[in-house]
Amino acid sequence: MKHIFPLFLILLVTFSVQAQPKLLKADAYLDVRTGALITPANLLIEDGLITSINPKVLPENVEVIDLTGQILLPGLMDMHVHLDAEFKGNWDYTLKESASQGTVRAMVNAKKTLLAGFTTVRSIGQVHLTPELIDVAIAEASDKGLIIAPRIIPSGHMISISGGHGDLSLGLAEGLVNLGPKDGIINGKFEAIEAVRYQIKHGAKFIKIHATAGVLSMEDEVGAQQLSDEEMKTIVEEASRHHIKVAAHAHGTEGIIAAINAGVYSIEHGSLLDDEGIRLMKEKGVYLVPTSGLSATINEMIDKMHPVLARKATYVLPLAKQNLRKAIVSGVKIAFGTDTPIIPHGKNALEFSALIDCGMSATDAIKTATINTAEMLGLSDRGELKEGLLADIIAVNSNPINDIKTLENVRFVMKHGVVYKKDDK
């Protein structure tokens, strides 16, 4: 019983915090669809939901939270995070950490992410060489209120070919580590089915595949297609039977097009996206998650990276920005993603400036992390400040339409009606 009581106490306190109605009083709130500031901004929060905006009558015993001088926005969403990861120029530490150590690391990073104003994230594959699904564990802990974390949509192990971008044993002596479908490493359609079923069985809510090679792994080529057309189609078909969507890491042109034709729901990075890829993405409604802000971080540590990684980064990152500009002008649907830890955990909002640098308006950049992400996930309960939606709310000091960098200094964070941060300075 001594182990049960603390959990009961935590849940009781969480319930009590939610049960008392709260009234947020701020200068204005942002209509993320139009970019307009709306005043007054008095939001009534009950049972984790926004129940009224500028109510005429308040319930008894309401707690007033004074956010004078601040602007309210819906909680932000990041569609490409690796919560169990850190990047110091290499991934060597992952070979030495257990699943429990990786889980602790992920919990710390999840807290940083929430306090930065990101109330929903898609964990797009763990980097630890462990059979346990770390992101599923922390997603479930977050849902139960046991840890300070965003709402987490886990994907388990990334699915890749032997020797591919997701093969975490790449570069090790042969036979030292043997990975298979449970770890996301496949060869052929039958192993592809096994890998998908294993991730879903153990709690994955999204599937991540590696359609092509990557930058921060030891293959020689950055854009070569890796999973075959048949393997990708098999993965999408199997996931679809479980009503699960598939995201595809894809840098190279051929792999991007193959992944789109296989039916993936999002292209991650899309560095060498060409006109045909843009046409197909628009035709099929595929989202691009460009992770464009990581260039600055990589450039700062390029001298610490293995020469293979440094060479690929130097080649592909400038091209990725050029092609993102084309995608923005062409009207490809874009969802916000950072690829943390390449952008450090808790610094996710740096991506907004990167999107604007590539030609996106501030309003559209904010949409990528609110209504676009909600739409991509198929979730109608978040992404805006509207009556009946989740009380996932943040506050900043100035209008982000005029000052996008204010999102890098979030002053207030509420998730499901619970206040996790209130900075009065």
XYZ file of C-alpha atoms in Angstrom:
425
model
C 0.000 0.000 0.000
C 2.892 2.398 0.607
C 3.509 2.433 -3.163
C -0.150 3.067 -4.005
C -0.729 6.050 -1.691
C 1.639 8.537 -3.374
C 0.080 7.786 -6.775
C -3.403 8.250 -5.313
C -2.285 11.531 -3.768
C -0.879 12.803 -7.070
C -4.076 11.971 -8.918
C -6.204 13.525 -6.177
C -4.239 16.776 -6.278
C -4.468 16.890 -10.081
C -8.220 16.349 -9.938
C -8.613 19.054 -7.304
C -6.606 21.561 -9.342
C -8.798 20.877 -12.373
C -12.046 20.888 -10.409
C -11.866 24.534 -9.317
C -13.005 26.823 -12.146
C -10.357 29.284 -13.347
C -10.676 32.592 -15.133
C -7.716 33.717 -17.223
C -7.645 37.513 -17.572
C -5.212 38.741 -20.230
C -4.919 41.767 -22.510
C -5.922 39.829 -25.630
C -5.894 36.440 -27.280
C -4.702 35.517 -30.753
C -7.096 34.205 -33.375
C -4.590 31.865 -35.011
C -6.678 31.571 -38.183
C -6.632 35.271 -38.996
C -3.719 36.597 -36.947
C -6.013 39.117 -35.267
C -5.836 39.997 -31.569
C -9.192 39.703 -29.809
C -10.110 41.769 -26.764
C -11.173 41.442 -24.052
C -9.596 38.092 -23.207
C -11.325 36.457 -20.255
C -11.341 32.676 -20.611
C -13.291 30.479 -18.213
C -11.690 27.081 -17.641
C -13.631 24.160 -16.161
C -12.723 20.471 -16.050
C -9.805 20.945 -18.408
C -11.816 22.740 -21.103
C -12.435 26.301 -22.258
C -16.109 26.585 -21.351
C -16.662 30.279 -22.047
C -14.877 33.287 -23.506
C -15.743 36.638 -21.920
C -18.509 35.112 -19.791
C -21.190 37.397 -18.335
C -21.742 35.155 -15.316
C -19.018 33.369 -13.351
C -19.366 30.192 -11.283
C -18.859 30.306 -7.549
C -15.375 29.877 -6.126
C -13.683 30.779 -9.415
C -9.916 31.302 -9.266
C -8.836 34.411 -11.140
C -5.438 34.164 -12.830
C -4.187 37.650 -13.644
C -2.219 37.737 -16.899
C -2.383 41.489 -17.402
C -0.016 42.673 -20.096
C 0.100 39.282 -21.799
C -1.308 37.721 -24.968
C -2.936 34.279 -24.939
C -2.431 31.602 -27.606
C -3.388 27.951 -27.871
C -0.698 25.540 -26.702
C 1.863 24.961 -29.422
C 2.511 21.596 -31.090
C 5.766 20.087 -32.376
C 5.444 17.173 -34.783
C 9.052 15.996 -34.798
C 10.766 15.418 -31.468
C 13.056 12.732 -30.055
C 12.564 13.120 -26.317
C 15.061 10.430 -25.289
C 17.854 12.017 -27.317
C 20.644 14.566 -26.951
C 23.035 15.514 -29.740
C 26.616 16.580 -29.065
C 27.934 15.861 -32.530
C 27.380 12.093 -32.234
C 25.052 9.480 -30.748
C 27.679 7.464 -28.870
C 25.973 7.765 -25.484
C 22.968 5.770 -26.726
C 25.139 2.645 -26.785
C 25.808 2.996 -23.065
C 22.412 3.933 -21.671
C 19.725 1.512 -20.545
C 16.027 1.968 -21.241
C 15.523 3.271 -17.709
C 18.275 5.866 -18.176
C 16.787 6.847 -21.527
C 13.366 7.191 -19.921
C 14.710 9.525 -17.246
C 16.382 11.597 -19.954
C 13.108 11.704 -21.880
C 11.187 12.844 -18.809
C 13.607 15.734 -18.261
C 13.342 16.773 -21.894
C 9.562 16.450 -21.880
C 9.347 18.893 -18.978
C 11.558 21.392 -20.811
C 9.307 21.080 -23.851
C 6.083 21.672 -21.940
C 7.464 24.669 -20.070
C 8.494 26.145 -23.427
C 4.813 26.229 -24.374
C 4.498 23.018 -26.401
C 1.520 21.157 -24.999
C 1.330 18.430 -27.686
C 4.233 16.687 -29.404
C 4.672 13.785 -31.773
C 7.569 11.618 -30.631
C 8.916 10.432 -33.933
C 11.188 7.570 -32.915
C 13.551 6.761 -30.080
C 17.327 6.644 -30.491
C 18.185 4.231 -27.679
C 19.302 0.709 -28.550
C 16.788 -0.861 -26.207
C 13.782 -3.079 -26.945
C 11.481 -1.088 -24.661
C 9.371 1.671 -26.231
C 10.506 4.681 -24.199
C 8.189 7.230 -25.794
C 5.162 5.021 -25.154
C 6.090 4.814 -21.470
C 6.367 8.562 -21.025
C 3.238 9.180 -23.117
C 1.260 6.952 -20.776
C 2.835 8.585 -17.716
C 1.904 12.010 -19.086
C -1.688 10.929 -19.725
C -1.949 9.732 -16.116
C -0.523 12.973 -14.739
C 2.517 11.249 -13.266
C 5.101 13.492 -14.966
C 5.316 17.073 -16.165
C 5.127 16.639 -19.915
C 3.182 17.563 -23.036
C 0.553 15.303 -24.512
C 2.785 12.814 -26.347
C 1.877 10.893 -29.493
C 4.429 8.036 -29.548
C 5.718 6.067 -32.521
C 8.025 3.549 -30.854
C 10.969 2.332 -32.913
C 11.645 3.890 -36.303
C 11.307 1.430 -39.195
C 14.361 1.220 -41.424
C 16.401 -1.241 -43.480
C 19.492 -3.061 -42.233
C 22.336 -0.576 -42.467
C 19.900 2.263 -43.031
C 19.391 5.598 -41.335
C 17.469 4.054 -38.435
C 19.840 1.139 -37.885
C 21.399 2.261 -34.619
C 24.008 -0.496 -34.842
C 25.435 1.008 -38.043
C 29.185 1.410 -37.621
C 29.509 -1.251 -34.917
C 31.346 -4.519 -35.462
C 29.227 -7.142 -37.207
C 27.473 -9.458 -34.788
C 27.967 -7.149 -31.819
C 24.327 -6.053 -31.887
C 21.651 -7.819 -33.901
C 18.503 -5.791 -34.522
C 15.287 -7.047 -36.082
C 11.675 -6.104 -36.760
C 10.853 -5.520 -33.086
C 13.604 -2.908 -33.108
C 12.298 -1.473 -36.376
C 14.967 -3.016 -38.624
C 13.440 -4.892 -41.555
C 14.290 -6.570 -44.836
C 11.250 -7.357 -46.969
C 7.485 -7.004 -46.699
C 6.907 -9.729 -44.101
C 9.351 -8.192 -41.655
C 7.747 -4.822 -42.413
C 4.381 -6.187 -41.279
C 5.941 -7.658 -38.133
C 7.634 -4.360 -37.272
C 4.432 -2.329 -37.647
C 2.369 -4.781 -35.638
C 4.939 -4.869 -32.844
C 5.063 -1.087 -32.471
C 1.275 -0.790 -32.480
C 0.848 -3.726 -30.083
C 3.055 -1.964 -27.584
C 1.393 1.438 -27.822
C 2.609 3.341 -30.891
C 0.016 5.832 -32.170
C 1.989 6.846 -35.272
C 4.507 4.934 -37.392
C 7.808 6.486 -38.497
C 9.694 5.098 -41.495
C 12.995 5.972 -43.134
C 12.330 6.232 -46.826
C 15.829 7.530 -47.494
C 19.259 7.876 -45.953
C 19.876 10.742 -43.571
C 22.293 13.437 -42.478
C 23.235 12.423 -38.944
C 23.991 8.759 -39.562
C 26.930 6.933 -41.059
C 25.675 6.080 -44.570
C 27.696 7.752 -47.315
C 24.678 9.169 -49.155
C 22.134 11.551 -47.661
C 19.307 11.150 -50.160
C 19.423 7.579 -51.455
C 16.142 5.673 -51.216
C 16.398 2.899 -48.611
C 13.056 1.213 -47.959
C 11.744 -0.251 -51.195
C 8.464 0.842 -52.761
C 6.937 -2.497 -51.734
C 8.137 -2.203 -48.146
C 6.737 1.311 -47.793
C 3.375 0.382 -49.284
C 3.182 -2.658 -47.017
C 3.884 -0.531 -43.937
C 1.245 2.045 -44.873
C -1.346 -0.639 -45.639
C -0.707 -2.473 -42.379
C -0.782 0.705 -40.297
C -3.958 1.866 -42.047
C -5.776 -1.288 -40.997
C -5.178 -0.161 -37.429
C -6.200 3.435 -38.260
C -2.609 4.545 -37.714
C -0.865 7.117 -39.926
C 2.692 6.922 -41.245
C 5.361 9.632 -41.301
C 8.334 9.288 -43.640
C 11.807 10.619 -43.024
C 12.845 11.496 -46.574
C 15.637 13.716 -47.904
C 16.177 12.451 -51.471
C 13.865 13.199 -54.386
C 13.136 9.601 -55.416
C 12.460 8.495 -51.852
C 10.151 11.443 -51.238
C 8.077 10.588 -54.300
C 8.033 6.870 -53.456
C 6.850 7.611 -49.904
C 4.093 9.928 -51.163
C 2.917 7.281 -53.633
C 2.986 4.694 -50.838
C 0.427 6.776 -48.936
C 2.372 8.351 -46.085
C 0.696 11.215 -44.266
C 3.743 13.424 -43.787
C 7.208 13.917 -45.237
C 9.815 14.758 -42.611
C 12.608 17.116 -43.762
C 11.951 16.875 -47.526
C 15.335 18.433 -48.252
C 15.558 17.605 -51.978
C 11.856 18.077 -52.703
C 11.360 18.908 -56.393
C 8.469 20.218 -58.477
C 7.012 16.736 -59.010
C 7.157 16.042 -55.286
C 5.436 19.354 -54.574
C 2.727 18.537 -57.109
C 2.109 15.132 -55.562
C 2.051 16.478 -52.011
C -0.587 19.032 -52.958
C -2.595 16.481 -54.945
C -2.631 13.929 -52.119
C -2.776 16.354 -49.178
C 0.536 15.191 -47.716
C 2.066 17.423 -45.045
C 5.650 18.623 -45.032
C 7.413 18.805 -41.656
C 10.539 20.695 -42.742
C 12.616 20.966 -39.510
C 14.390 23.958 -41.022
C 15.680 25.585 -37.830
C 18.234 22.888 -37.067
C 20.704 24.283 -39.623
C 21.997 26.872 -37.163
C 22.607 24.269 -34.456
C 24.413 21.896 -36.813
C 26.581 24.686 -38.213
C 27.692 25.561 -34.675
C 28.962 22.031 -34.025
C 30.066 21.024 -37.510
C 33.713 20.786 -36.350
C 32.746 18.249 -33.666
C 30.925 15.943 -36.060
C 32.261 12.895 -37.867
C 33.478 13.915 -41.353
C 30.768 11.806 -43.027
C 28.043 13.642 -41.100
C 29.643 17.043 -41.620
C 29.974 16.501 -45.379
C 26.337 15.521 -45.778
C 25.094 18.408 -43.634
C 27.142 20.946 -45.563
C 25.711 19.647 -48.831
C 22.037 19.184 -48.048
C 21.001 21.882 -45.553
C 21.296 24.881 -47.913
C 19.304 22.946 -50.536
C 16.647 22.123 -47.964
C 16.040 25.830 -47.331
C 15.771 26.581 -51.052
C 13.228 23.807 -51.543
C 11.241 24.816 -48.468
C 10.850 28.290 -49.988
C 9.431 26.657 -53.128
C 7.062 24.504 -51.073
C 5.783 27.531 -49.136
C 5.139 29.534 -52.322
C 3.443 26.517 -53.903
C 1.014 26.067 -51.018
C 2.155 22.700 -49.671
C 0.567 21.981 -46.282
C 3.218 22.492 -43.621
C 3.276 21.303 -40.010
C 5.711 22.482 -37.363
C 8.636 20.241 -36.429
C 12.051 20.837 -34.891
C 13.869 17.490 -34.806
C 14.855 18.124 -31.201
C 17.453 17.521 -29.870
C 19.136 19.034 -32.959
C 17.308 22.171 -31.924
C 17.785 21.771 -28.144
C 14.826 20.621 -26.083
C 12.962 23.632 -24.744
C 14.202 25.823 -27.602
C 11.573 24.489 -30.028
C 10.234 27.970 -30.837
C 13.441 28.777 -32.747
C 11.780 27.003 -35.665
C 9.302 29.876 -36.113
C 12.029 32.321 -37.140
C 13.480 29.731 -39.514
C 10.115 29.362 -41.261
C 9.774 33.120 -41.596
C 13.313 33.343 -42.985
C 12.159 30.961 -45.721
C 9.322 33.279 -46.739
C 6.430 32.314 -44.484
C 4.313 35.004 -42.815
C 4.182 35.100 -39.025
C 0.498 34.154 -39.088
C 1.157 31.130 -41.283
C 4.157 30.116 -39.168
C 1.968 30.076 -36.053
C -0.657 28.077 -37.935
C 1.934 25.357 -38.579
C 2.145 24.757 -34.809
C -1.577 25.083 -34.057
C -4.385 24.484 -36.523
C -2.198 22.751 -39.135
C -0.811 20.263 -36.638
C -4.239 19.593 -35.163
C -5.560 18.902 -38.648
C -2.618 16.649 -39.510
C -3.211 14.611 -36.364
C -6.949 14.460 -36.995
C -7.651 16.141 -33.641
C -10.504 18.631 -33.369
C -10.111 19.303 -29.640
C -7.069 21.625 -29.778
C -5.178 24.147 -31.904
C -7.366 27.201 -31.222
C -8.821 29.168 -28.332
C -12.504 28.312 -28.691
C -15.272 27.277 -26.345
C -15.378 23.508 -25.893
C -11.726 22.897 -26.771
C -8.966 21.725 -24.448
C -7.599 24.289 -22.032
C -4.086 24.024 -23.456
C -3.106 27.689 -23.292
C 0.071 29.753 -23.238
C 0.815 33.453 -22.744
C 3.551 35.731 -24.053
C 4.477 39.366 -23.502
C 3.818 40.758 -26.978
C 1.919 40.136 -30.170
C 3.753 37.267 -31.932
C 2.510 38.461 -35.303
C 4.743 41.504 -34.886
C 7.410 39.840 -32.737
C 7.715 36.120 -33.456
C 10.631 35.779 -31.030
C 8.274 36.400 -28.121
C 7.318 32.723 -28.542
C 10.851 31.856 -27.427
C 9.988 33.268 -23.995
C 6.624 31.817 -22.995
C 5.517 33.228 -19.630
C 2.509 31.046 -18.819
C 1.654 27.427 -19.615
C -1.592 25.614 -18.917
C -2.320 22.062 -20.034
C -5.777 20.575 -19.546
C -6.655 23.336 -17.115
C -3.594 22.809 -14.900
C -1.078 25.643 -14.587
C 2.507 24.438 -15.057
C 4.230 27.782 -15.424
C 3.428 31.358 -14.421
C 6.245 33.841 -14.701
C 5.304 37.198 -13.253
C 8.635 38.884 -14.000
